[in-house]
Amino acid sequence: MARLLQAPPKFHLSEWDIANKMQCASTESQKSRSERMIAESRRLRDEIEKTTQKTQSDVNKKIEQRRDEIKFWKQELDNKLEQIVHETEVLLTFKTRLEKALESCKEPLDVAQKCLLSRQRRAGIDLVHDEVEQELVKEAEVLQGVIALLERTLEQTNEQISFVSPEDWIDFSNMNVEKAEKQRNNSLALRALIDGILSQTASDMRKQRETVNVVFRNRVKEVKDAKNKLETLLAMVMDETASQERNIAALKKAIADKEGPVKVAQTRLEARNHRPNVELCYDTVQYRLTSEVQEITKNIQRLKDTLAQAETELKALSRRQLSLEEEIQVKENTLYIDEVLCMQMRESVSINNF
């Protein structure tokens, strides 16, 4: 109990002095560390502020640059989009031209084929593989080739219009701008190709159409000339037939005219055969009567032979007349087919530029 109430130990004055000095020293040291920390903090804040400002400035600059780039590419895309829209509209116009040109080929081809079919109805020797038929076949081939070429070009145009559709280019970047320019150039080249094809095919069709028309006109003239010659020959045959008929009538009359004299001569001879006795002799009269009968009989036979020949010639003339009339009918049929059917059909055909 006595220990519990014992007074705490007392320090020496030197200890107290040291303790106070240590407190001062510690305080000063702490103060210095604090001041350094404050100074370091200020420097750090200044440094970070500068860094932050610099970074923000750089970021703002980058953002501005990016914004300018985006504006540039947006303008480029807007320009390309406008060009693509315009090019699409123009290409659609060219597509329409192709479709019209393709449609316009149907009538000429139909007419050419109908002409070929109609000319199969020519008759006889006129059913000939002439220059008109050769050129009609060539015309049909030219038209079929043009149709095939226009169909391929139309298909290519449809594909190109898919390539340059404005909807495909709205969100495109630099790469797509270049691609759009490439497709626009392809479209320009295709338009030039279409122009050339439409011009050349129209020229080819017009040239072949005129060639066929020329050979048709020439052939019609040839057939008309041949028909005129046949008609001249027919007139000649008919004149000759009339002459031969008159000749036959004259021969028949001559034969009839000789029947009286021969009967008279024969009657005289018969009568003189009844002369009595020595009077029944072969005298000059008997000789002349006999000679007369023989002569007239011989002449009648000659007339009959000539009549037979004349009638044979008349039959031959009739056959020739029939043959000429049939051939003239053939020529008339050919002229109807070529000049009326075919050439009038062809007048409705026009080859236009599209």
Short mmCIF file of C-alpha atoms in Angstrom, two decimals:
data_model
loop_
_atom_site.label_atom_id
_atom_site.label_comp_id
_atom_site.label_asym_id
_atom_site.label_seq_id
_atom_site.Cartn_x
_atom_site.Cartn_y
_atom_site.Cartn_z
CA MET A 1 0.00 0.00 0.00
CA ALA A 2 2.88 2.21 0.85
CA ARG A 3 4.39 1.53 -2.63
CA LEU A 4 1.25 2.60 -4.36
CA LEU A 5 1.41 6.04 -2.85
CA GLN A 6 5.07 6.50 -3.82
CA ALA A 7 5.73 9.84 -5.76
CA PRO A 8 6.69 9.66 -9.46
CA PRO A 9 10.34 10.06 -10.30
CA LYS A 10 11.57 13.53 -10.99
CA PHE A 11 13.69 14.46 -14.02
CA HIS A 12 16.82 16.46 -13.94
CA LEU A 13 16.93 19.99 -15.29
CA SER A 14 19.25 18.86 -18.02
CA GLU A 15 16.71 16.28 -19.06
CA TRP A 16 14.03 18.94 -19.15
CA ASP A 17 16.22 21.17 -21.22
CA ILE A 18 17.01 18.38 -23.64
CA ALA A 19 13.37 17.48 -23.88
CA ASN A 20 12.44 21.06 -24.73
CA LYS A 21 15.18 21.28 -27.31
CA MET A 22 14.05 18.06 -28.86
CA GLN A 23 10.49 19.37 -29.06
CA CYS A 24 11.76 22.51 -30.78
CA ALA A 25 13.93 20.53 -33.13
CA SER A 26 11.12 18.11 -33.93
CA THR A 27 8.71 20.93 -34.48
CA GLU A 28 11.10 22.78 -36.75
CA SER A 29 11.75 19.60 -38.67
CA GLN A 30 8.06 18.93 -39.03
CA LYS A 31 7.49 22.50 -40.13
CA SER A 32 10.25 22.22 -42.76
CA ARG A 33 8.80 18.96 -44.06
CA SER A 34 5.38 20.55 -44.22
CA GLU A 35 6.69 23.58 -46.06
CA ARG A 36 8.50 21.35 -48.55
CA MET A 37 5.32 19.37 -49.02
CA ILE A 38 3.36 22.58 -49.60
CA ALA A 39 5.96 23.80 -52.08
CA GLU A 40 6.04 20.41 -53.85
CA SER A 41 2.27 20.33 -53.92
CA ARG A 42 2.17 23.83 -55.47
CA ARG A 43 4.77 22.83 -58.07
CA LEU A 44 2.87 19.62 -58.79
CA ARG A 45 -0.39 21.50 -59.15
CA ASP A 46 1.21 24.00 -61.50
CA GLU A 47 2.82 21.22 -63.51
CA ILE A 48 -0.41 19.24 -63.75
CA GLU A 49 -2.36 22.37 -64.66
CA LYS A 50 0.06 23.13 -67.46
CA THR A 51 0.00 19.53 -68.60
CA THR A 52 -3.78 19.49 -68.47
CA GLN A 53 -4.03 22.73 -70.43
CA LYS A 54 -1.56 21.47 -72.98
CA THR A 55 -3.38 18.18 -73.28
CA GLN A 56 -6.73 19.93 -73.62
CA SER A 57 -5.30 22.26 -76.22
CA ASP A 58 -3.89 19.31 -78.14
CA VAL A 59 -7.16 17.43 -77.84
CA ASN A 60 -9.12 20.48 -78.96
CA LYS A 61 -6.75 20.85 -81.89
CA LYS A 62 -7.17 17.19 -82.81
CA ILE A 63 -10.92 17.48 -82.47
CA GLU A 64 -10.88 20.53 -84.73
CA GLN A 65 -8.71 18.73 -87.26
CA ARG A 66 -10.99 15.71 -87.12
CA ARG A 67 -14.01 17.92 -87.50
CA ASP A 68 -12.43 19.54 -90.55
CA GLU A 69 -11.64 16.11 -91.96
CA ILE A 70 -15.19 14.96 -91.34
CA LYS A 71 -16.50 18.14 -92.99
CA PHE A 72 -14.19 17.51 -95.94
CA TRP A 73 -15.23 13.89 -96.35
CA LYS A 74 -18.85 14.79 -95.81
CA GLN A 75 -18.55 17.36 -98.55
CA GLU A 76 -16.78 14.80 -100.72
CA LEU A 77 -19.52 12.26 -100.03
CA ASP A 78 -22.19 14.87 -100.69
CA ASN A 79 -20.50 15.74 -103.98
CA LYS A 80 -20.11 12.08 -104.93
CA LEU A 81 -23.66 11.36 -103.88
CA GLU A 82 -24.89 14.22 -106.04
CA GLN A 83 -22.80 12.96 -108.94
CA ILE A 84 -24.03 9.42 -108.37
CA VAL A 85 -27.65 10.57 -108.27
CA HIS A 86 -27.13 12.52 -111.49
CA GLU A 87 -25.25 9.64 -113.11
CA THR A 88 -27.98 7.20 -112.09
CA GLU A 89 -30.62 9.46 -113.65
CA VAL A 90 -28.58 9.77 -116.84
CA LEU A 91 -27.91 6.02 -116.93
CA LEU A 92 -31.63 5.37 -116.48
CA THR A 93 -32.19 7.59 -119.52
CA PHE A 94 -29.68 5.49 -121.46
CA LYS A 95 -31.46 2.36 -120.22
CA THR A 96 -34.71 3.75 -121.63
CA ARG A 97 -32.98 4.44 -124.93
CA LEU A 98 -31.74 0.85 -125.02
CA GLU A 99 -35.20 -0.48 -124.23
CA LYS A 100 -36.77 1.66 -126.96
CA ALA A 101 -34.10 0.60 -129.45
CA LEU A 102 -34.64 -3.04 -128.50
CA GLU A 103 -38.40 -2.67 -128.90
CA SER A 104 -37.96 -0.93 -132.27
CA CYS A 105 -36.07 -3.98 -133.61
CA LYS A 106 -39.10 -6.25 -133.24
CA GLU A 107 -41.11 -4.79 -136.14
CA PRO A 108 -38.26 -4.84 -138.72
CA LEU A 109 -37.43 -8.45 -137.74
CA ASP A 110 -41.11 -9.41 -137.93
CA VAL A 111 -41.42 -7.76 -141.36
CA ALA A 112 -38.27 -9.49 -142.65
CA GLN A 113 -39.52 -12.87 -141.45
CA LYS A 114 -42.99 -12.23 -142.91
CA CYS A 115 -41.40 -11.26 -146.26
CA LEU A 116 -39.40 -14.49 -146.25
CA LEU A 117 -42.54 -16.46 -145.41
CA SER A 118 -44.64 -14.64 -148.02
CA ARG A 119 -42.04 -15.24 -150.72
CA GLN A 120 -42.34 -18.99 -150.08
CA ARG A 121 -45.71 -18.66 -151.87
CA ARG A 122 -44.03 -17.76 -155.14
CA ALA A 123 -44.86 -20.39 -157.74
CA GLY A 124 -42.99 -22.35 -160.38
CA ILE A 125 -39.65 -21.07 -161.57
CA ASP A 126 -40.17 -17.86 -159.57
CA LEU A 127 -39.61 -19.78 -156.31
CA VAL A 128 -35.93 -18.99 -156.65
CA HIS A 129 -33.24 -18.25 -154.05
CA ASP A 130 -32.61 -14.82 -155.51
CA GLU A 131 -30.67 -11.82 -154.21
CA VAL A 132 -33.78 -10.51 -152.44
CA GLU A 133 -34.03 -13.69 -150.38
CA GLN A 134 -30.31 -13.63 -149.63
CA GLU A 135 -30.49 -10.04 -148.38
CA LEU A 136 -33.69 -10.71 -146.41
CA VAL A 137 -31.95 -13.61 -144.65
CA LYS A 138 -28.97 -11.34 -143.98
CA GLU A 139 -31.31 -8.61 -142.69
CA ALA A 140 -32.96 -11.07 -140.28
CA GLU A 141 -29.51 -12.15 -139.08
CA VAL A 142 -28.38 -8.53 -138.63
CA LEU A 143 -31.52 -7.71 -136.64
CA GLN A 144 -31.15 -10.82 -134.47
CA GLY A 145 -27.51 -9.88 -133.81
CA VAL A 146 -28.52 -6.31 -132.92
CA ILE A 147 -31.22 -7.59 -130.55
CA ALA A 148 -28.72 -9.90 -128.82
CA LEU A 149 -26.18 -7.06 -128.49
CA LEU A 150 -28.77 -4.63 -127.12
CA GLU A 151 -30.02 -7.24 -124.64
CA ARG A 152 -26.48 -7.86 -123.36
CA THR A 153 -25.85 -4.10 -123.10
CA LEU A 154 -29.17 -3.60 -121.29
CA GLU A 155 -28.23 -6.33 -118.82
CA GLN A 156 -24.84 -4.68 -118.28
CA THR A 157 -26.60 -1.33 -117.77
CA ASN A 158 -28.94 -2.81 -115.16
CA GLU A 159 -25.94 -4.24 -113.30
CA GLN A 160 -24.15 -0.89 -113.43
CA ILE A 161 -27.25 0.94 -112.07
CA SER A 162 -27.10 -1.45 -109.03
CA PHE A 163 -23.44 -0.46 -108.60
CA VAL A 164 -24.16 3.29 -108.56
CA SER A 165 -27.35 3.27 -106.46
CA PRO A 166 -27.27 6.40 -104.19
CA GLU A 167 -28.39 4.39 -101.14
CA ASP A 168 -25.18 2.37 -101.37
CA TRP A 169 -22.97 5.44 -100.93
CA ILE A 170 -24.54 7.41 -98.06
CA ASP A 171 -22.29 6.12 -95.19
CA PHE A 172 -19.14 5.53 -97.20
CA SER A 173 -15.68 6.75 -96.23
CA ASN A 174 -12.63 7.70 -98.25
CA MET A 175 -12.30 4.21 -99.70
CA ASN A 176 -15.89 4.28 -100.79
CA VAL A 177 -15.52 7.73 -102.31
CA GLU A 178 -12.77 6.32 -104.49
CA LYS A 179 -14.96 3.32 -105.28
CA ALA A 180 -17.84 5.63 -106.12
CA GLU A 181 -15.60 7.61 -108.45
CA LYS A 182 -14.50 4.37 -110.10
CA GLN A 183 -18.10 3.27 -110.60
CA ARG A 184 -19.02 6.71 -111.93
CA ASN A 185 -16.18 6.44 -114.44
CA ASN A 186 -17.43 2.95 -115.34
CA SER A 187 -20.86 4.43 -115.87
CA LEU A 188 -19.44 7.19 -118.08
CA ALA A 189 -17.58 4.57 -120.13
CA LEU A 190 -20.74 2.47 -120.36
CA ARG A 191 -22.72 5.48 -121.56
CA ALA A 192 -20.14 6.12 -124.26
CA LEU A 193 -20.36 2.43 -125.22
CA ILE A 194 -24.16 2.59 -125.36
CA ASP A 195 -24.01 5.70 -127.53
CA GLY A 196 -21.67 3.93 -129.91
CA ILE A 197 -23.75 0.74 -129.96
CA LEU A 198 -27.03 2.58 -130.57
CA SER A 199 -25.49 4.66 -133.34
CA GLN A 200 -23.72 1.71 -135.02
CA THR A 201 -26.65 -0.70 -134.78
CA ALA A 202 -29.05 1.91 -136.19
CA SER A 203 -26.59 2.56 -139.02
CA ASP A 204 -26.20 -1.17 -139.72
CA MET A 205 -29.96 -1.73 -139.73
CA ARG A 206 -30.61 1.27 -141.99
CA LYS A 207 -27.87 0.16 -144.37
CA GLN A 208 -29.24 -3.40 -144.57
CA ARG A 209 -32.81 -2.13 -144.88
CA GLU A 210 -31.83 0.06 -147.82
CA THR A 211 -29.89 -2.82 -149.39
CA VAL A 212 -32.96 -5.06 -149.16
CA ASN A 213 -35.18 -2.28 -150.55
CA VAL A 214 -32.82 -1.79 -153.49
CA VAL A 215 -32.71 -5.49 -154.37
CA PHE A 216 -36.49 -5.66 -153.93
CA ARG A 217 -36.94 -2.78 -156.40
CA ASN A 218 -34.47 -4.36 -158.80
CA ARG A 219 -36.17 -7.73 -158.53
CA VAL A 220 -39.62 -6.21 -159.08
CA LYS A 221 -38.28 -4.46 -162.19
CA GLU A 222 -36.78 -7.74 -163.44
CA VAL A 223 -40.05 -9.59 -162.87
CA LYS A 224 -42.05 -6.81 -164.56
CA ASP A 225 -39.66 -6.88 -167.53
CA ALA A 226 -40.02 -10.66 -167.74
CA LYS A 227 -43.82 -10.35 -167.48
CA ASN A 228 -43.86 -7.72 -170.23
CA LYS A 229 -41.78 -9.98 -172.49
CA LEU A 230 -44.11 -12.88 -171.75
CA GLU A 231 -47.13 -10.71 -172.54
CA THR A 232 -45.47 -9.66 -175.82
CA LEU A 233 -44.84 -13.32 -176.61
CA LEU A 234 -48.43 -14.14 -175.65
CA ALA A 235 -49.75 -11.47 -178.00
CA MET A 236 -47.52 -12.84 -180.73
CA VAL A 237 -48.75 -16.39 -180.07
CA MET A 238 -52.35 -15.23 -180.06
CA ASP A 239 -51.81 -13.40 -183.36
CA GLU A 240 -50.14 -16.50 -184.78
CA THR A 241 -53.01 -18.63 -183.44
CA ALA A 242 -55.51 -16.40 -185.25
CA SER A 243 -53.45 -16.64 -188.45
CA GLN A 244 -53.21 -20.41 -188.09
CA GLU A 245 -56.96 -20.69 -187.50
CA ARG A 246 -57.54 -18.65 -190.66
CA ASN A 247 -55.07 -20.89 -192.48
CA ILE A 248 -56.88 -24.03 -191.29
CA ALA A 249 -60.21 -22.56 -192.37
CA ALA A 250 -58.71 -21.76 -195.78
CA LEU A 251 -57.26 -25.28 -196.08
CA LYS A 252 -60.59 -26.85 -195.14
CA LYS A 253 -62.31 -24.63 -197.73
CA ALA A 254 -59.73 -25.55 -200.33
CA ILE A 255 -60.31 -29.24 -199.59
CA ALA A 256 -64.06 -28.71 -199.78
CA ASP A 257 -63.66 -26.77 -202.97
CA LYS A 258 -61.80 -29.71 -204.56
CA GLU A 259 -64.55 -32.20 -203.77
CA GLY A 260 -66.74 -30.85 -206.66
CA PRO A 261 -64.08 -31.07 -209.38
CA VAL A 262 -62.96 -34.55 -208.31
CA LYS A 263 -66.55 -35.79 -208.36
CA VAL A 264 -67.07 -34.31 -211.82
CA ALA A 265 -63.89 -35.93 -213.11
CA GLN A 266 -64.78 -39.25 -211.48
CA THR A 267 -68.34 -39.05 -212.94
CA ARG A 268 -66.94 -38.37 -216.41
CA LEU A 269 -64.57 -41.29 -216.12
CA GLU A 270 -67.42 -43.54 -214.99
CA ALA A 271 -69.59 -42.34 -217.85
CA ARG A 272 -66.85 -42.94 -220.45
CA ASN A 273 -66.47 -46.46 -219.14
CA HIS A 274 -69.83 -47.15 -220.81
CA ARG A 275 -68.64 -46.24 -224.32
CA PRO A 276 -69.52 -49.01 -226.77
CA ASN A 277 -67.09 -51.35 -228.52
CA VAL A 278 -64.01 -49.76 -229.96
CA GLU A 279 -64.95 -46.38 -228.55
CA LEU A 280 -63.95 -47.71 -225.13
CA CYS A 281 -60.35 -46.78 -225.65
CA TYR A 282 -57.66 -44.95 -223.62
CA ASP A 283 -57.72 -41.79 -225.65
CA THR A 284 -56.44 -38.36 -224.89
CA VAL A 285 -59.60 -37.42 -223.04
CA GLN A 286 -59.43 -40.62 -220.98
CA TYR A 287 -55.80 -39.99 -220.23
CA ARG A 288 -56.45 -36.40 -219.21
CA LEU A 289 -59.49 -37.29 -217.07
CA THR A 290 -57.48 -39.98 -215.30
CA SER A 291 -54.65 -37.55 -214.83
CA GLU A 292 -57.09 -34.92 -213.56
CA VAL A 293 -58.58 -37.31 -210.99
CA GLN A 294 -55.12 -38.35 -209.81
CA GLU A 295 -53.92 -34.76 -209.64
CA ILE A 296 -56.96 -33.51 -207.76
CA THR A 297 -56.84 -36.52 -205.39
CA LYS A 298 -53.14 -35.96 -204.80
CA ASN A 299 -53.67 -32.24 -204.16
CA ILE A 300 -56.55 -32.97 -201.80
CA GLN A 301 -54.23 -35.32 -199.87
CA ARG A 302 -51.53 -32.67 -199.81
CA LEU A 303 -54.09 -30.21 -198.50
CA LYS A 304 -55.20 -32.71 -195.87
CA ASP A 305 -51.58 -33.38 -194.84
CA THR A 306 -50.96 -29.66 -194.59
CA LEU A 307 -54.22 -29.29 -192.64
CA ALA A 308 -53.07 -31.97 -190.20
CA GLN A 309 -49.76 -30.17 -189.75
CA ALA A 310 -51.58 -26.86 -189.32
CA GLU A 311 -53.88 -28.36 -186.70
CA THR A 312 -50.82 -29.80 -184.91
CA GLU A 313 -49.23 -26.35 -184.96
CA LEU A 314 -52.49 -24.85 -183.68
CA LYS A 315 -52.48 -27.29 -180.75
CA ALA A 316 -48.83 -26.42 -180.09
CA LEU A 317 -49.73 -22.72 -180.17
CA SER A 318 -52.58 -23.40 -177.74
CA ARG A 319 -50.22 -25.20 -175.40
CA ARG A 320 -47.72 -22.36 -175.75
CA GLN A 321 -50.48 -19.83 -175.05
CA LEU A 322 -51.54 -21.75 -171.94
CA SER A 323 -47.91 -22.02 -170.77
CA LEU A 324 -47.36 -18.29 -171.30
CA GLU A 325 -50.60 -17.41 -169.50
CA GLU A 326 -49.59 -19.64 -166.59
CA GLU A 327 -46.14 -18.07 -166.47
CA ILE A 328 -47.64 -14.58 -166.61
CA GLN A 329 -49.87 -15.58 -163.69
CA VAL A 330 -46.75 -16.76 -161.85
CA LYS A 331 -45.13 -13.38 -162.47
CA GLU A 332 -48.28 -11.56 -161.33
CA ASN A 333 -48.27 -13.66 -158.14
CA THR A 334 -44.60 -12.83 -157.57
CA LEU A 335 -45.22 -9.13 -158.15
CA TYR A 336 -48.14 -9.20 -155.70
CA ILE A 337 -45.94 -10.85 -153.07
CA ASP A 338 -42.86 -8.67 -153.60
CA GLU A 339 -44.37 -5.31 -154.55
CA VAL A 340 -47.72 -5.31 -152.74
CA LEU A 341 -47.17 -7.48 -149.68
CA CYS A 342 -43.47 -7.21 -148.89
CA MET A 343 -42.54 -3.72 -150.11
CA GLN A 344 -45.65 -2.11 -148.63
CA MET A 345 -44.96 -3.89 -145.32
CA ARG A 346 -41.43 -2.55 -145.38
CA GLU A 347 -42.64 1.03 -145.93
CA SER A 348 -44.01 1.05 -142.37
CA VAL A 349 -40.58 0.20 -140.95
CA SER A 350 -38.45 3.13 -139.80
CA ILE A 351 -35.03 2.90 -138.15
CA ASN A 352 -34.62 5.70 -135.63
CA ASN A 353 -31.74 6.82 -133.44
CA PHE A 354 -32.45 6.42 -129.72
#
